[in-house]
Every structure is written in structure tokens, then in C-alpha cells.
Amino acid sequence: MRLETKFLIPGMQIAQPIMAPTGQIFLEQGMILTIRDIKRLAQWGIARVNVVLPANFDPSMLPCFLTDRETVELVAAAFEEEPIFGKIPLAEFRELAGTYRELMMDVLGVVDYLSQLRAHNHYTFRHAIDVASISGLIGRWLGYTGEKLKDLILAGLLHDIGKIGIPLEILNKPGKLTVKEMCVVKQHSCYGYDLLKRLKVTSDAVNCSILQHHERLDGSGYPFGLSKDKISVFARIIAIADIYDAMTSERVYRRKKSPVSVMKTIAGDMHDKLDTGICITFLANTRDYLTTNSGFAR
């Protein structure tokens, strides 16, 4: 059962691994909660935890009790609660809605970590939804269907899941990050990859793209400085979606840029850092909507 942290009681058993801010698993599945554990969970800002309750426990006594299915519905609804109609074609986005709902029902374990991400940092959660949407559209434009499209959307949704291991004072810092702080942020792709490998609920293609989505074809990316065909296709797609959404979003440390301006930035990187073919597909389809203004609503 999924309970709000404030309702946890010493002696309850952890039903799913919980990550510490360092990115390491602090509470393993099956561990018994102590008072110290509960205090630390609250300090980390983890809003809800999956626990195994005693047979005689009555969940109706907890007003904020959420079942797994309700959690799925909350996350699935996020795709529609604040849609990015100013950035992507409305009609095609709606066509993908059924895929998102189906996806949510298939990855119950992962949804819990998305809930943690939302509690940890709302921008990162919102960004995850947007990148999944844009990645899904690019996939459709490239002819992806079925499981391949679902895996791409899932990879986009989880590309920053490792940021639940990054301290909030760094994620929310209004000014420029120090070299040390930037090194901490750059660990999020490794944190996310390690987390999903341990959970064993996502495919190798999804896990690999989460690890590589900040790599660049010219070897200038991180965490390993991979280049060219050593970077997965999913990671190349998510890289473009990630850049587009991040630059067209308002942040505490900078103003958002217009879609046209960001498209020029992507076009400038399409011959060295980003995949040329995917960029052309993305820019051509997006430009059609921007120039005709027929597919967007605000």
C-alpha cells in the first residue's frame, strides 16, 4: 500500500526500494522502518512510500491513502493537466494519449518513482512529461509504432528520474552552478540508469537511453563522452526533445526562449552534436505547425 510519509509507523515493511539524495538505495525492499528512517524520509521531501501493512491494519483510517491504481491515474492525468500545446501539435498529441495511459498501466513500479520525482522537484516532473510527449511525436514522425514507440515514450518520461538523487538546493539554485555542483548534476543520468537496472522493469533500450541522453555525437557530452554510433537512437531522440523543452521553458535562472529561436539552436548543432536525420525530421514537422499556426493552441 502507498501511504503519505506523515502516516508511516515504525515497524512497517518497505515494499519498494527508496533512493537517498546521494542516488544510492537507502531503504531496501523488505526493510523494517524505524523512527529515524521516517524522519529522514520527511527531510528528503519524499511524500509517499510503498509499504506492506499488517493484516489487521485498516487503510480507511488514513485520509490520504492511495492505491497503486490511483497513483497510476494521477501520473497519467499529468499528461493532460498542463499540456504543452504551445510547443507541439495538439491533434497529434491527442492521438498519443491512449499510448500514455496504456504505458502507465504497464509500469506500476516506475510510476512510484515518478511520484517521488514530482514531490522532489515539480519542474523536473513537468519536464519529464513534456520530453515524453515530444519524444513520442518524433517517434511517430519517424514511423515508430507498437512496443518501440512505447519504449521511446517511457525513456523520455524517465530520462531525468535520477534527479531524485540530486539535492534540491542544487536543482533549485537561481544562479549559475559551481563546477562542483555541475559535477553533481551530471551524475543524474548514472543514478537513473542504476536505479532502473536494479528495478528490472524496463528494457535495455530504455535504460541505455537514460544513461546516454546527454551524450553528443562529437564526443562533447556526458557522462562518458561517447560519440557517433556508440549513442543509442532513443538517446539521440530524447536529446533533441530535452533541449527543445528545456530552452522553451521558464526557469528561475533564465527566461524561456521562443520555439523558433530554439529551433535555430538545434539546427546549428545538427551537423556535429545532434543526429542530423532526426533533427531534420523534427524541424520540418515542427516548422510546419509554427509557420501555419494551424496545429497549436495556447
XYZ file of N, CA, C and O in Angstrom, residues 28-220:
772
model
N 16.119 -0.714 1.429
C 15.890 -1.826 0.522
C 14.486 -2.397 0.726
O 13.881 -2.249 1.796
N 13.980 -3.043 -0.305
C 12.700 -3.731 -0.192
C 12.781 -4.771 0.926
O 13.753 -5.514 1.038
N 11.771 -4.783 1.785
C 11.732 -5.748 2.874
C 12.243 -5.215 4.194
O 12.027 -5.840 5.243
N 12.921 -4.052 4.180
C 13.434 -3.485 5.426
C 12.300 -2.971 6.305
O 11.251 -2.569 5.808
N 12.520 -2.971 7.608
C 11.515 -2.511 8.565
C 11.828 -1.069 8.952
O 12.951 -0.727 9.328
N 10.828 -0.187 8.836
C 11.006 1.236 9.125
C 11.261 1.493 10.611
O 10.631 0.892 11.486
N 12.192 2.427 10.867
C 12.445 2.902 12.220
C 12.030 4.378 12.298
O 11.764 5.011 11.273
N 12.001 4.926 13.507
C 11.667 6.335 13.678
C 12.675 7.200 12.916
O 12.313 8.180 12.248
N 13.954 6.837 12.973
C 14.999 7.606 12.271
C 14.773 7.572 10.762
O 14.921 8.590 10.075
N 14.400 6.410 10.242
C 14.124 6.297 8.803
C 13.011 7.254 8.387
O 13.107 7.950 7.378
N 11.939 7.270 9.146
C 10.771 8.088 8.818
C 11.125 9.571 8.852
O 10.710 10.343 7.976
N 11.918 9.987 9.838
C 12.342 11.388 9.917
C 13.184 11.769 8.701
O 13.028 12.847 8.130
N 14.073 10.887 8.270
C 14.934 11.184 7.124
C 14.130 11.236 5.828
O 14.393 12.066 4.953
N 13.126 10.379 5.698
C 12.269 10.412 4.507
C 11.562 11.760 4.407
O 11.450 12.336 3.320
N 11.080 12.251 5.548
C 10.406 13.551 5.565
C 11.384 14.674 5.215
O 11.048 15.604 4.475
N 12.610 14.582 5.723
C 13.623 15.601 5.437
C 13.968 15.641 3.951
O 14.247 16.703 3.393
N 13.942 14.498 3.289
C 14.253 14.419 1.862
C 13.106 14.910 0.989
O 13.264 15.070 -0.213
N 11.951 15.111 1.580
C 10.808 15.561 0.792
C 10.095 14.438 0.058
O 9.351 14.690 -0.890
N 10.288 13.190 0.472
C 9.591 12.063 -0.144
C 8.180 12.014 0.429
O 7.986 11.780 1.621
N 7.206 12.249 -0.421
C 5.834 12.448 0.056
C 5.130 11.148 0.410
O 4.333 11.098 1.340
N 5.380 10.075 -0.358
C 4.663 8.818 -0.154
C 5.610 7.637 -0.305
O 6.587 7.708 -1.053
N 5.289 6.560 0.371
C 6.141 5.365 0.369
C 5.259 4.131 0.246
O 4.173 4.069 0.836
N 5.727 3.151 -0.510
C 5.027 1.877 -0.596
C 5.448 0.985 0.562
O 6.649 0.746 0.766
N 4.475 0.520 1.318
C 4.769 -0.326 2.479
C 3.851 -1.544 2.486
O 2.792 -1.554 1.858
N 4.300 -2.558 3.203
C 3.463 -3.732 3.456
C 2.845 -3.553 4.838
O 3.555 -3.393 5.838
N 1.525 -3.563 4.920
C 0.829 -3.308 6.182
C 0.422 -4.620 6.845
O 0.190 -5.626 6.169
N 0.317 -4.597 8.159
C -0.164 -5.788 8.870
C -1.557 -6.189 8.394
O -2.335 -5.351 7.926
N -1.884 -7.449 8.518
C -3.165 -7.961 8.019
C -4.354 -7.283 8.687
O -5.416 -7.126 8.081
N -4.193 -6.857 9.930
C -5.320 -6.241 10.660
C -5.349 -4.719 10.535
O -6.129 -4.051 11.206
N -4.514 -4.138 9.645
C -4.462 -2.679 9.507
C -5.612 -2.210 8.624
O -5.889 -2.808 7.581
N -6.279 -1.128 9.016
C -7.417 -0.597 8.277
C -7.011 0.678 7.533
O -6.913 1.748 8.131
N -6.742 0.606 6.206
C -6.303 1.788 5.458
C -7.350 2.880 5.365
O -7.026 4.012 5.054
N -8.612 2.560 5.639
C -9.652 3.589 5.562
C -9.467 4.654 6.635
O -10.059 5.729 6.562
N -8.636 4.376 7.644
C -8.366 5.346 8.693
C -7.411 6.436 8.218
O -7.251 7.457 8.874
N -6.785 6.228 7.044
C -5.823 7.190 6.525
C -6.459 7.985 5.401
O -6.701 7.458 4.325
N -6.732 9.275 5.571
C -7.437 10.062 4.558
C -6.653 10.245 3.264
O -7.242 10.516 2.228
N -5.329 10.115 3.318
C -4.528 10.350 2.109
C -4.009 9.053 1.511
O -3.037 9.039 0.767
N -4.627 7.923 1.862
C -4.228 6.626 1.322
C -4.450 6.581 -0.184
O -5.462 7.028 -0.700
N -3.459 6.064 -0.913
C -3.554 5.924 -2.360
C -3.236 4.499 -2.762
O -2.232 3.941 -2.343
N -4.087 3.873 -3.549
C -3.773 2.564 -4.101
C -2.852 2.732 -5.293
O -2.686 3.829 -5.825
N -2.227 1.636 -5.738
C -1.357 1.697 -6.914
C -2.123 2.215 -8.119
O -1.615 3.003 -8.909
N -3.365 1.760 -8.288
C -4.147 2.186 -9.449
C -4.403 3.685 -9.415
O -4.325 4.363 -10.438
N -4.693 4.223 -8.226
C -4.928 5.654 -8.118
C -3.657 6.443 -8.442
O -3.705 7.517 -9.043
N -2.516 5.903 -8.032
C -1.248 6.549 -8.356
C -1.045 6.599 -9.855
O -0.617 7.607 -10.418
N -1.349 5.506 -10.529
C -1.241 5.454 -11.982
C -2.119 6.517 -12.623
O -1.701 7.234 -13.537
N -3.330 6.645 -12.148
C -4.250 7.619 -12.719
C -3.743 9.051 -12.515
O -3.887 9.901 -13.390
N -3.140 9.323 -11.354
C -2.616 10.658 -11.087
C -1.504 11.016 -12.068
O -1.463 12.117 -12.612
N -0.598 10.082 -12.293
C 0.507 10.360 -13.205
C 0.018 10.436 -14.646
O 0.436 11.305 -15.416
N -0.873 9.535 -15.024
C -1.411 9.574 -16.380
C -2.145 10.889 -16.637
O -2.060 11.459 -17.730
N -2.843 11.393 -15.629
C -3.584 12.640 -15.790
C -2.653 13.827 -16.007
O -3.048 14.839 -16.590
N -1.409 13.696 -15.577
C -0.459 14.798 -15.743
C -0.189 15.096 -17.209
O 0.208 16.202 -17.560
N -0.407 14.123 -18.077
C -0.207 14.366 -19.496
C -1.261 15.323 -20.050
O -1.107 15.866 -21.135
N -2.346 15.514 -19.300
C -3.415 16.360 -19.791
C -3.666 17.582 -18.910
O -4.305 18.530 -19.337
N -3.122 17.588 -17.678
C -3.454 18.674 -16.753
C -2.826 19.991 -17.173
O -3.349 21.059 -16.887
N -1.678 19.939 -17.837
C -0.986 21.159 -18.230
C -0.300 20.910 -19.573
O 0.914 20.931 -19.696
N -1.069 20.610 -20.615
C -0.494 20.210 -21.895
C 0.368 21.286 -22.523
O 0.116 22.478 -22.347
N 1.381 20.855 -23.282
C 2.321 21.801 -23.875
C 1.892 22.151 -25.291
O 2.642 22.034 -26.241
N 0.655 22.605 -25.427
C 0.101 22.879 -26.747
C 0.851 24.003 -27.469
O 0.749 24.137 -28.679
N 1.584 24.839 -26.723
C 2.341 25.889 -27.374
C 3.615 25.386 -28.019
O 4.290 26.119 -28.709
N 3.958 24.113 -27.791
C 5.223 23.588 -28.289
C 5.061 22.473 -29.303
O 5.944 22.231 -30.118
N 3.958 21.729 -29.208
C 3.792 20.574 -30.080
C 2.396 20.563 -30.698
O 1.475 21.197 -30.176
N 2.206 19.842 -31.794
C 0.899 19.791 -32.452
C -0.174 19.172 -31.563
O -0.028 18.047 -31.103
N -1.248 19.896 -31.348
C -2.327 19.450 -30.474
C -2.966 18.162 -30.975
O -3.148 17.212 -30.214
N -3.314 18.089 -32.246
C -4.023 16.922 -32.770
C -3.193 15.644 -32.611
O -3.699 14.610 -32.168
N -1.910 15.707 -32.969
C -1.082 14.517 -32.884
C -0.803 14.144 -31.433
O -0.649 12.965 -31.100
N -0.721 15.144 -30.562
C -0.542 14.859 -29.142
C -1.726 14.059 -28.607
O -1.574 13.099 -27.857
N -2.931 14.447 -29.014
C -4.128 13.735 -28.553
C -4.142 12.293 -29.039
O -4.619 11.389 -28.361
N -3.611 12.063 -30.243
C -3.573 10.700 -30.769
C -2.701 9.792 -29.914
O -2.906 8.576 -29.873
N -1.727 10.364 -29.223
C -0.820 9.572 -28.393
C -1.342 9.347 -26.975
O -0.761 8.583 -26.223
N -2.445 9.999 -26.616
C -2.949 9.928 -25.239
C -3.226 8.499 -24.799
O -2.919 8.099 -23.680
N -3.808 7.705 -25.691
C -4.094 6.310 -25.356
C -2.827 5.526 -25.076
O -2.796 4.665 -24.181
N -1.760 5.828 -25.806
C -0.485 5.159 -25.583
C 0.051 5.479 -24.204
O 0.567 4.613 -23.496
N -0.086 6.742 -23.768
C 0.388 7.126 -22.450
C -0.366 6.373 -21.355
O 0.220 5.878 -20.402
N -1.672 6.305 -21.491
C -2.464 5.627 -20.458
C -2.088 4.151 -20.378
O -1.956 3.573 -19.296
N -1.939 3.520 -21.536
C -1.549 2.108 -21.563
C -0.175 1.920 -20.933
O 0.053 0.982 -20.173
N 0.721 2.848 -21.225
C 2.064 2.786 -20.690
C 2.047 2.876 -19.177
O 2.748 2.128 -18.480
N 1.255 3.770 -18.637
C 1.182 3.945 -17.194
C 0.721 2.677 -16.490
O 1.182 2.338 -15.412
N -0.190 1.956 -17.119
C -0.703 0.740 -16.507
C 0.315 -0.395 -16.559
O 0.213 -1.370 -15.821
N 1.331 -0.270 -17.421
C 2.315 -1.330 -17.578
C 3.512 -1.189 -16.655
O 4.313 -2.107 -16.536
N 3.698 -0.030 -16.039
C 4.930 0.231 -15.295
C 4.628 0.725 -13.885
O 5.089 1.784 -13.460
N 3.885 -0.046 -13.131
C 3.483 0.366 -11.791
C 4.664 0.728 -10.905
O 4.636 1.703 -10.172
N 5.735 -0.070 -10.941
C 6.885 0.203 -10.095
C 7.538 1.525 -10.425
O 7.940 2.274 -9.537
N 7.630 1.847 -11.707
C 8.261 3.083 -12.149
C 7.408 4.291 -11.783
O 7.929 5.360 -11.445
N 6.102 4.149 -11.833
C 5.208 5.259 -11.511
C 5.462 5.788 -10.099
O 5.382 6.987 -9.851
N 5.801 4.900 -9.188
C 6.068 5.338 -7.826
C 7.265 6.282 -7.774
O 7.273 7.256 -7.024
N 8.279 6.001 -8.584
C 9.438 6.883 -8.614
C 9.107 8.212 -9.286
O 9.664 9.255 -8.947
N 8.180 8.191 -10.252
C 7.726 9.449 -10.845
C 7.008 10.291 -9.801
O 7.137 11.515 -9.782
N 6.246 9.645 -8.936
C 5.570 10.376 -7.866
C 6.601 11.014 -6.936
O 6.431 12.139 -6.476
N 7.678 10.276 -6.648
C 8.754 10.834 -5.830
C 9.396 12.027 -6.528
O 9.720 13.035 -5.898
N 9.583 11.901 -7.848
C 10.181 12.984 -8.612
C 9.311 14.232 -8.553
O 9.797 15.348 -8.422
N 8.004 14.035 -8.634
C 7.075 15.174 -8.573
C 7.154 15.859 -7.221
O 7.143 17.089 -7.137
N 7.253 15.058 -6.157
C 7.354 15.630 -4.814
C 8.699 16.317 -4.619
O 8.805 17.330 -3.929
N 9.746 15.781 -5.239
C 11.097 16.313 -5.065
C 11.282 17.634 -5.804
O 11.844 18.584 -5.260
N 10.811 17.707 -7.053
C 11.016 18.913 -7.844
C 9.976 18.938 -8.962
O 10.054 18.162 -9.906
N 8.998 19.860 -8.860
C 7.877 19.846 -9.803
C 8.330 20.158 -11.223
O 7.799 19.589 -12.182
N 9.303 21.074 -11.391
C 9.744 21.382 -12.757
C 10.282 20.130 -13.435
O 9.976 19.864 -14.604
N 11.101 19.352 -12.724
C 11.690 18.152 -13.320
C 10.607 17.161 -13.721
O 10.685 16.532 -14.785
N 9.576 17.033 -12.895
C 8.459 16.147 -13.229
C 7.727 16.656 -14.465
O 7.442 15.892 -15.394
N 7.434 17.960 -14.500
C 6.736 18.539 -15.650
C 7.569 18.403 -16.918
O 7.054 18.090 -18.000
N 8.866 18.610 -16.775
C 9.791 18.471 -17.901
C 9.790 17.031 -18.415
O 9.840 16.794 -19.632
N 9.712 16.065 -17.502
C 9.677 14.652 -17.905
C 8.451 14.361 -18.765
O 8.538 13.649 -19.787
N 7.310 14.909 -18.373
C 6.082 14.725 -19.144
C 6.234 15.338 -20.534
O 5.869 14.738 -21.552
N 6.791 16.546 -20.586
C 6.949 17.238 -21.865
C 7.904 16.493 -22.789
O 7.650 16.346 -23.988
N 9.030 16.044 -22.250
C 10.011 15.330 -23.072
C 9.432 14.015 -23.580
O 9.687 13.616 -24.728
N 8.643 13.340 -22.754
C 7.985 12.111 -23.215
C 7.047 12.420 -24.374
O 6.992 11.671 -25.364
N 6.315 13.522 -24.273
C 5.374 13.907 -25.323
C 6.096 14.230 -26.624
O 5.725 13.748 -27.701
N 7.148 15.039 -26.535
C 7.891 15.434 -27.731
C 8.609 14.234 -28.333
O 8.615 14.046 -29.558
N 9.198 13.397 -27.489
C 9.874 12.189 -27.985
C 8.884 11.283 -28.697
O 9.203 10.703 -29.751
N 7.677 11.151 -28.128
C 6.654 10.325 -28.758
C 6.267 10.834 -30.128
O 6.088 10.057 -31.080
N 6.155 12.155 -30.251
C 5.822 12.739 -31.557
C 6.943 12.514 -32.570
O 6.687 12.155 -33.724
N 8.180 12.709 -32.145
C 9.309 12.460 -33.049
C 9.298 11.001 -33.489
O 9.528 10.689 -34.663
N 9.037 10.107 -32.538
C 8.954 8.689 -32.875
C 7.887 8.411 -33.917
O 8.106 7.640 -34.864
N 6.728 9.036 -33.754
C 5.649 8.873 -34.734
C 6.078 9.381 -36.104
O 5.806 8.763 -37.138
N 6.750 10.531 -36.119
C 7.213 11.103 -37.390
C 8.265 10.218 -38.048
O 8.417 10.223 -39.264
N 8.991 9.449 -37.235
C 9.996 8.527 -37.762
C 9.402 7.169 -38.128
O 10.118 6.288 -38.599
N 8.099 7.001 -37.875
C 7.421 5.762 -38.234
C 7.375 4.716 -37.144
O 7.026 3.558 -37.402
N 7.695 5.079 -35.896
C 7.661 4.111 -34.796
C 6.217 3.764 -34.440
O 5.340 4.632 -34.425
N 5.997 2.521 -34.097
C 4.680 2.055 -33.654
C 4.866 1.012 -32.552
O 5.989 0.583 -32.270
N 3.764 0.595 -31.967
C 3.768 -0.523 -31.019
C 4.740 -0.380 -29.869
O 4.902 0.689 -29.277
N 5.415 -1.477 -29.538
C 6.306 -1.519 -28.389
C 7.484 -0.571 -28.534
O 7.970 -0.012 -27.542
N 7.950 -0.376 -29.749
C 9.084 0.531 -29.959
C 8.698 1.952 -29.585
O 9.472 2.666 -28.922
N 7.503 2.380 -29.975
C 7.033 3.712 -29.625
C 6.820 3.830 -28.119
O 7.176 4.833 -27.498
N 6.255 2.793 -27.513
C 6.031 2.811 -26.070
C 7.348 2.907 -25.302
O 7.455 3.646 -24.325
N 8.353 2.163 -25.751
C 9.656 2.210 -25.087
C 10.277 3.599 -25.206
O 10.896 4.094 -24.258
N 10.118 4.227 -26.361
C 10.665 5.571 -26.548
C 9.982 6.563 -25.615
O 10.646 7.392 -24.971
N 8.668 6.510 -25.534
C 7.918 7.405 -24.650
C 8.323 7.173 -23.194
O 8.531 8.123 -22.432
N 8.454 5.909 -22.812
C 8.850 5.586 -21.443
C 10.251 6.119 -21.149
O 10.502 6.668 -20.074
N 11.148 5.983 -22.114
C 12.502 6.502 -21.932
C 12.478 8.021 -21.752
O 13.199 8.566 -20.904
N 11.652 8.706 -22.540
C 11.528 10.148 -22.385
C 10.961 10.519 -21.024
O 11.413 11.471 -20.377
N 9.991 9.751 -20.581
C 9.356 10.003 -19.292
C 10.338 9.838 -18.135
O 10.283 10.566 -17.137
N 11.264 8.899 -18.281
C 12.177 8.570 -17.186
C 13.581 9.130 -17.372
O 14.472 8.836 -16.575
N 13.785 9.963 -18.392
C 15.165 10.358 -18.704
C 15.851 11.093 -17.556
O 17.063 10.986 -17.391
N 15.092 11.816 -16.735
C 15.680 12.554 -15.608
C 15.320 11.947 -14.261
O 15.426 12.625 -13.231
N 14.900 10.691 -14.226
C 14.452 10.085 -12.970
C 15.568 10.084 -11.925
O 15.316 10.117 -10.725
N 16.813 10.085 -12.383
C 17.935 10.111 -11.452
C 18.050 11.394 -10.657
O 18.796 11.453 -9.669
N 17.312 12.434 -11.044
C 17.388 13.706 -10.321
C 16.732 13.655 -8.955
O 16.884 14.587 -8.161
N 16.034 12.558 -8.654
C 15.534 12.424 -7.281
C 16.702 12.207 -6.321
O 16.533 12.320 -5.104
N 17.880 11.930 -6.867
C 19.073 11.790 -6.039
C 19.922 13.043 -5.989
O 20.992 13.038 -5.379
N 19.460 14.138 -6.614
C 20.201 15.399 -6.611
C 19.587 16.336 -5.571
O 18.375 16.548 -5.573
N 20.393 16.924 -4.672
C 19.849 17.815 -3.631
C 19.051 18.972 -4.228
O 19.432 19.548 -5.252
N 17.960 19.323 -3.558
C 17.093 20.392 -4.042
C 17.801 21.743 -4.101
O 17.499 22.566 -4.958
N 18.741 21.976 -3.189
C 19.422 23.270 -3.201
C 20.240 23.468 -4.480
O 20.504 24.599 -4.885
N 20.584 22.373 -5.127
C 21.277 22.466 -6.413
C 20.263 22.582 -7.546
O 20.387 23.433 -8.428
N 19.232 21.729 -7.538
C 18.223 21.763 -8.598
C 17.507 23.108 -8.665
O 17.158 23.582 -9.753
N 17.283 23.737 -7.501
C 16.518 24.980 -7.452
C 17.396 26.227 -7.341
O 16.880 27.327 -7.129
N 18.691 26.081 -7.481
C 19.584 27.226 -7.345
C 19.275 28.270 -8.421
O 19.254 27.952 -9.613
N 19.036 29.533 -8.036
C 18.660 30.562 -9.016
C 19.812 31.069 -9.868
O 19.607 31.597 -10.952
N 21.032 30.911 -9.388
C 22.190 31.403 -10.130
C 22.953 30.290 -10.828
O 22.516 29.134 -10.878
N 24.101 30.653 -11.369
C 24.936 29.697 -12.091
C 25.524 28.672 -11.125
O 25.957 29.009 -10.023
N 25.530 27.418 -11.543
C 26.083 26.362 -10.709
C 27.610 26.423 -10.699
O 28.240 26.801 -11.694
N 28.198 26.054 -9.576
C 29.651 25.944 -9.499
C 30.089 24.689 -10.246
O 29.263 23.840 -10.615
N 31.388 24.567 -10.474
C 31.913 23.379 -11.155
C 31.565 22.121 -10.360
O 31.159 21.099 -10.929
N 31.690 22.199 -9.034
C 31.378 21.054 -8.180
C 29.900 20.699 -8.264
O 29.537 19.517 -8.358
N 29.032 21.710 -8.229
C 27.586 21.465 -8.310
C 27.210 20.880 -9.663
O 26.359 19.985 -9.744
N 27.844 21.357 -10.724
C 27.564 20.821 -12.050
C 27.981 19.358 -12.150
O 27.295 18.542 -12.772
N 29.072 19.009 -11.509
C 29.512 17.611 -11.490
C 28.477 16.731 -10.801
O 28.233 15.598 -11.221
N 27.855 17.262 -9.737
C 26.807 16.511 -9.030
C 25.604 16.306 -9.943
O 25.072 15.200 -10.049
N 25.175 17.373 -10.628
C 24.023 17.289 -11.538
C 24.287 16.282 -12.645
O 23.404 15.501 -13.029
N 25.490 16.252 -13.153
C 25.824 15.369 -14.268
C 25.780 13.887 -13.893
O 25.816 13.030 -14.772
N 25.683 13.617 -12.591
C 25.575 12.225 -12.157
C 24.157 11.670 -12.309
O 23.939 10.471 -12.165
N 23.170 12.561 -12.620
C 21.782 12.099 -12.601
C 21.494 11.012 -13.636
O 20.672 10.131 -13.403
N 22.168 11.050 -14.771
C 21.924 10.007 -15.776
C 22.429 8.654 -15.282
O 21.796 7.615 -15.549
N 23.539 8.651 -14.568
C 24.051 7.399 -13.985
C 23.146 6.908 -12.862
O 22.864 5.714 -12.744
N 22.670 7.860 -12.016
C 21.755 7.485 -10.941
C 20.494 6.824 -11.511
O 20.025 5.801 -11.019
N 19.941 7.448 -12.559
C 18.726 6.914 -13.164
C 18.943 5.548 -13.763
O 18.111 4.639 -13.612
N 20.055 5.384 -14.455
C 20.381 4.086 -15.061
C 20.529 3.002 -13.996
O 19.959 1.915 -14.120
N 21.273 3.308 -12.941
C 21.478 2.320 -11.868
C 20.168 1.947 -11.193
O 19.924 0.774 -10.872
N 19.321 2.951 -10.970
C 18.023 2.705 -10.341
C 17.187 1.740 -11.168
O 16.653 0.747 -10.661
N 17.059 2.011 -12.462
C 16.211 1.189 -13.310
C 16.793 -0.209 -13.530
O 16.046 -1.181 -13.676
N 18.110 -0.311 -13.552
C 18.731 -1.631 -13.662
C 18.392 -2.483 -12.443
O 18.149 -3.680 -12.563
N 18.357 -1.842 -11.275
C 18.021 -2.583 -10.055
C 16.549 -2.969 -10.025
O 16.189 -4.039 -9.535
N 15.690 -2.092 -10.531
C 14.256 -2.380 -10.519
C 13.886 -3.494 -11.492
O 12.923 -4.232 -11.275
N 14.618 -3.595 -12.607
C 14.404 -4.643 -13.616
C 12.985 -4.620 -14.182
O 12.358 -5.671 -14.383
N 12.460 -3.422 -14.460
C 11.110 -3.310 -15.026
C 11.119 -2.625 -16.388
O 10.078 -2.478 -17.019
N 12.294 -2.177 -16.835
C 12.394 -1.500 -18.124
C 13.408 -2.224 -19.002
O 14.300 -2.914 -18.512
N 13.272 -2.032 -20.317
C 14.131 -2.726 -21.272
C 15.529 -2.125 -21.307
O 15.760 -1.004 -20.844
N 16.465 -2.869 -21.898
C 17.829 -2.359 -22.042
C 17.848 -1.095 -22.895
O 18.653 -0.189 -22.660
N 16.964 -1.024 -23.889
C 16.911 0.161 -24.763
C 16.525 1.398 -23.960
O 17.089 2.485 -24.161
N 15.562 1.251 -23.063
C 15.134 2.370 -22.210
C 16.262 2.758 -21.259
O 16.620 3.936 -21.136
N 16.842 1.771 -20.592
C 17.905 2.052 -19.630
C 19.097 2.739 -20.289
O 19.655 3.692 -19.753
N 19.478 2.251 -21.457
C 20.630 2.793 -22.176
C 20.387 4.250 -22.572
O 21.277 5.098 -22.455
N 19.188 4.562 -23.024
C 18.889 5.938 -23.456
C 18.896 6.892 -22.280
O 19.260 8.070 -22.428
N 18.495 6.431 -21.097
C 18.521 7.273 -19.903
C 19.967 7.584 -19.518
O 20.297 8.709 -19.135
N 20.836 6.610 -19.669
C 22.251 6.807 -19.374
C 22.907 7.756 -20.376
O 23.800 8.532 -20.026
N 22.443 7.723 -21.628
C 23.155 8.416 -22.715
C 22.505 9.707 -23.215
O 23.037 10.329 -24.134
N 21.399 10.152 -22.635
C 20.662 11.254 -23.260
C 21.396 12.595 -23.253
O 20.987 13.535 -23.936
N 22.499 12.695 -22.505
C 23.321 13.908 -22.548
C 24.617 13.700 -23.332
O 25.466 14.600 -23.361
N 24.772 12.550 -23.964
C 25.923 12.339 -24.841
C 25.687 13.093 -26.149
O 24.543 13.330 -26.545
N 26.758 13.464 -26.823
C 26.663 14.189 -28.089
C 27.539 13.502 -29.138
O 28.582 12.948 -28.822
N 27.128 13.563 -30.393
C 27.788 12.803 -31.451
C 29.261 13.164 -31.619
O 30.063 12.349 -32.089
N 29.642 14.394 -31.258
C 31.038 14.802 -31.399
C 31.880 14.455 -30.175
O 33.053 14.843 -30.083
N 31.285 13.731 -29.212
C 32.026 13.320 -28.019
C 32.075 14.355 -26.917
O 32.770 14.162 -25.909
N 31.335 15.452 -27.057
C 31.392 16.539 -26.077
C 30.404 16.370 -24.922
O 30.374 17.210 -24.022
